[in-house]
Amino acid sequence: MTDNLFASLTALPPSEEVFTPLLERPGLRIERIVSTGQCSPPGFWYDQSQEEWVLLLAGEARLRFADENEDRCLQPGDWLTIAPHRKHRVEWTSTAPAAVWLAVHYVSLDE
Amino acid sequence: MTDNLFASLTALPPSEEVFTPLLERPGLRIERIVSTGQCSPPGFWYDQSQEEWVLLLAGEARLRFADENEDRCLQPGDWLTIAPHRKHRVEWTSTAPAAVWLAVHYVSLDE
């Protein structure tokens, strides 16, 4: 009757990162991302035109910003805003438990 | 360095529901709500002009929609979209652990 973010986690294929849209509206997308050990390819940096708000819900992850010298070690409940074009990459995600993210992508109404 | 949703929960006054804005952008607001036993006053129904996306992160809660015959019993990870003007109320929230909500309020870009 009510959807659950942690449902069906064990049924996920552990070899792939899984993106599940939870809400899609014009200019707004909320998605669940389940990582099971996946990380960004060597030398790859995300460079997104839109701002993103991200929350780690379960598991652990290490996130790296190109303008910082160290990884950020994320625990459940950690959240951050990623500014447009702030280059970042996922250095590491936990396998068991899986790293479960909530990502909110949005365009500014000023744009 | 990175904010955490579950930080400072024990320091909260248990007699009040606490609203903490996490992100505020034109047409978008993400907030944390910590309930410790609070519920909607008798006979009160929320009747919001904007759509809301809500996720229970910790604790338990019972939510009631005016157009349904039974409460929805929410567990951590349960999420739902509340349509504009769909009347609802919070019937009950857990005390220990506190009920921690993530609420996303937004206006449609179509409006």
Coordinates of C-alpha atoms in Angstrom, one line a residue:
Chain A
M1 CA 0.0 0.0 0.0
T2 CA 2.9 2.3 0.8
D3 CA 6.2 2.0 -1.1
N4 CA 9.3 1.2 0.8
L5 CA 12.8 2.4 -0.1
F6 CA 14.5 -0.7 1.4
A7 CA 12.1 -3.2 -0.2
S8 CA 13.5 -5.7 -2.7
L9 CA 17.1 -4.9 -1.9
T10 CA 18.1 -8.5 -1.6
A11 CA 16.6 -9.2 -5.1
L12 CA 18.8 -6.7 -6.8
P13 CA 21.6 -8.0 -9.0
P14 CA 24.8 -7.2 -7.0
S15 CA 26.8 -6.6 -10.2
E16 CA 25.0 -3.5 -11.2
E17 CA 24.1 -0.1 -9.7
V18 CA 20.4 0.2 -9.7
F19 CA 18.5 3.5 -10.3
T20 CA 14.9 3.7 -9.3
P21 CA 12.9 6.8 -10.0
L22 CA 10.5 7.6 -7.0
L23 CA 9.1 10.9 -8.2
E24 CA 9.3 12.6 -11.6
R25 CA 7.9 16.1 -12.0
P26 CA 8.9 18.9 -14.4
G27 CA 12.2 20.1 -13.1
L28 CA 12.4 17.6 -10.2
R29 CA 13.4 14.0 -10.0
I30 CA 13.8 12.0 -6.8
E31 CA 15.5 8.7 -7.3
R32 CA 16.9 5.8 -5.2
I33 CA 20.3 4.5 -6.1
V34 CA 21.6 1.2 -4.8
S35 CA 25.3 0.7 -5.1
T36 CA 26.9 -2.6 -4.2
G37 CA 30.6 -2.0 -4.4
Q38 CA 30.4 0.0 -7.7
C39 CA 32.4 3.2 -8.0
S40 CA 33.3 5.7 -10.7
P41 CA 35.7 4.5 -13.4
P42 CA 39.3 5.6 -13.0
G43 CA 39.7 9.2 -14.0
F44 CA 36.0 9.8 -14.4
W45 CA 34.4 12.9 -12.8
Y46 CA 30.7 13.7 -12.7
D47 CA 30.2 17.2 -14.0
Q48 CA 26.5 18.0 -13.8
S49 CA 24.7 21.0 -15.1
Q50 CA 22.1 20.8 -12.4
E51 CA 22.4 21.1 -8.7
E52 CA 21.8 17.8 -6.8
W53 CA 20.9 17.0 -3.2
V54 CA 22.0 13.6 -2.0
L55 CA 21.5 11.6 1.2
L56 CA 23.1 8.3 2.1
L57 CA 20.4 6.1 3.7
A58 CA 22.2 2.9 4.3
G59 CA 25.7 1.4 3.9
E60 CA 28.8 3.4 3.5
A61 CA 30.4 5.3 0.7
R62 CA 33.4 7.5 -0.1
L63 CA 32.8 10.6 -2.2
R64 CA 35.5 12.7 -3.6
F65 CA 35.3 16.3 -4.8
A66 CA 38.0 17.4 -7.3
D67 CA 38.5 20.6 -5.3
E68 CA 39.1 18.7 -2.0
N69 CA 42.2 16.8 -1.0
E70 CA 40.5 13.9 0.8
D71 CA 37.5 11.6 0.3
R72 CA 34.4 12.3 2.3
C73 CA 33.5 9.1 4.2
L74 CA 29.7 9.0 4.2
Q75 CA 27.6 7.2 6.9
P76 CA 23.8 6.7 6.9
G77 CA 22.1 10.0 7.3
D78 CA 24.9 12.1 5.8
W79 CA 23.6 14.5 3.2
L80 CA 25.1 17.2 1.0
T81 CA 24.3 19.6 -1.8
I82 CA 26.4 19.3 -5.0
A83 CA 26.7 22.5 -6.8
P84 CA 26.4 22.6 -10.6
H85 CA 29.6 21.6 -12.3
R86 CA 31.3 20.8 -9.1
K87 CA 33.3 17.8 -10.2
H88 CA 33.0 14.7 -8.0
R89 CA 33.3 11.0 -8.2
V90 CA 32.3 8.0 -6.1
E91 CA 35.5 6.4 -4.9
W92 CA 34.0 3.4 -3.0
T93 CA 30.7 2.0 -1.9
S94 CA 30.0 -0.8 0.6
T95 CA 28.7 -4.2 -0.6
A96 CA 27.0 -5.6 2.4
P97 CA 25.0 -3.7 3.4
A98 CA 24.5 -2.1 0.1
A99 CA 24.9 1.7 -0.2
V100 CA 21.4 3.2 -0.6
W101 CA 21.2 6.8 -1.8
L102 CA 18.4 9.2 -2.1
A103 CA 19.2 11.7 -4.9
V104 CA 17.1 14.8 -5.6
H105 CA 17.8 16.5 -8.9
Y106 CA 16.2 19.8 -9.7
V107 CA 16.4 22.9 -11.8
S108 CA 16.3 26.2 -10.2
L109 CA 13.2 28.2 -11.0
D110 CA 15.5 31.1 -11.6
E111 CA 17.1 29.4 -14.6
Chain B
M1 CA 32.2 18.5 7.2
T2 CA 29.2 16.6 6.0
D3 CA 25.8 17.2 7.7
N4 CA 24.0 14.2 9.1
L5 CA 20.2 13.8 9.4
F6 CA 20.4 11.9 12.6
A7 CA 22.8 14.2 14.3
S8 CA 21.7 16.0 17.5
L9 CA 18.6 13.9 17.8
T10 CA 19.1 13.3 21.5
A11 CA 19.5 17.0 22.1
L12 CA 16.1 17.8 20.8
P13 CA 13.4 18.8 23.2
P14 CA 11.0 15.8 23.3
S15 CA 7.9 18.0 23.9
E16 CA 8.0 19.7 20.5
E17 CA 8.1 18.6 16.9
V18 CA 11.2 20.0 15.3
F19 CA 11.4 21.2 11.7
T20 CA 14.9 21.7 10.2
P21 CA 15.2 23.1 6.7
L22 CA 18.0 21.2 4.8
L23 CA 17.6 22.8 1.4
E24 CA 15.7 25.9 0.3
R25 CA 15.5 26.9 -3.3
P26 CA 12.8 28.7 -5.3
G27 CA 9.9 26.3 -5.5
L28 CA 11.6 23.5 -3.6
R29 CA 12.1 22.9 0.2
I30 CA 13.6 19.8 1.7
E31 CA 13.2 19.5 5.5
R32 CA 13.7 17.1 8.3
I33 CA 10.9 16.7 10.8
V34 CA 11.5 15.0 14.1
S35 CA 8.3 13.9 15.9
T36 CA 8.5 12.5 19.4
G37 CA 5.0 11.4 20.0
Q38 CA 3.3 14.4 18.6
C39 CA 0.3 14.0 16.4
S40 CA -2.3 16.2 14.7
P41 CA -4.9 17.8 17.0
P42 CA -8.3 16.1 17.1
G43 CA -10.3 17.0 14.0
F44 CA -7.4 18.7 12.3
W45 CA -6.6 17.8 8.7
Y46 CA -3.7 19.1 6.7
D47 CA -5.0 20.6 3.4
Q48 CA -1.9 21.7 1.4
S49 CA -2.0 23.6 -1.8
Q50 CA 1.4 22.0 -2.9
E51 CA 2.2 18.4 -3.6
E52 CA 4.5 16.9 -1.0
W53 CA 6.8 13.9 -1.1
V54 CA 7.5 12.4 2.3
L55 CA 9.8 9.6 3.6
L56 CA 9.9 8.1 7.0
L57 CA 13.6 7.6 7.9
A58 CA 13.4 6.3 11.5
G59 CA 10.8 5.4 14.1
E60 CA 7.2 4.6 13.3
A61 CA 4.1 6.7 12.5
R62 CA 0.5 6.3 11.6
L63 CA -0.8 8.6 8.8
R64 CA -4.5 8.9 7.9
F65 CA -6.0 10.1 4.7
A66 CA -9.5 11.5 4.9
D67 CA -10.4 9.4 1.8
E68 CA -9.2 6.1 3.3
N69 CA -10.8 4.0 6.0
E70 CA -7.7 3.0 7.9
D71 CA -4.4 4.5 9.1
R72 CA -1.3 3.8 7.1
C73 CA 1.3 2.3 9.5
L74 CA 4.6 3.7 8.3
Q75 CA 8.0 2.0 8.9
P76 CA 11.5 3.3 8.1
G77 CA 11.9 3.6 4.3
D78 CA 8.2 4.0 3.6
W79 CA 7.5 6.9 1.3
L80 CA 4.5 8.5 -0.4
T81 CA 3.4 11.4 -2.5
I82 CA 0.6 13.5 -1.0
A83 CA -1.4 15.2 -3.7
P84 CA -2.4 18.9 -3.3
H85 CA -5.5 19.2 -1.1
R86 CA -5.6 15.5 -0.2
K87 CA -6.6 15.9 3.4
H88 CA -4.4 13.9 5.8
R89 CA -3.4 13.9 9.4
V90 CA -0.8 12.3 11.6
E91 CA -2.5 10.0 14.0
W92 CA 0.5 8.8 16.0
T93 CA 4.3 9.0 16.1
S94 CA 6.7 6.9 18.1
T95 CA 8.6 8.4 21.0
A96 CA 11.7 6.2 21.3
P97 CA 13.1 6.1 18.7
A98 CA 11.8 9.4 17.5
A99 CA 10.0 9.5 14.1
V100 CA 12.3 11.2 11.6
W101 CA 10.8 12.3 8.4
L102 CA 12.2 13.8 5.2
A103 CA 9.7 16.0 3.5
V104 CA 10.1 17.5 0.0
H105 CA 7.8 20.4 -0.8
Y106 CA 7.7 21.7 -4.3
V107 CA 5.7 23.6 -6.8
S108 CA 5.1 22.2 -10.2
L109 CA 6.8 24.1 -13.0
D110 CA 3.5 23.8 -14.8
E111 CA 1.8 26.1 -12.3

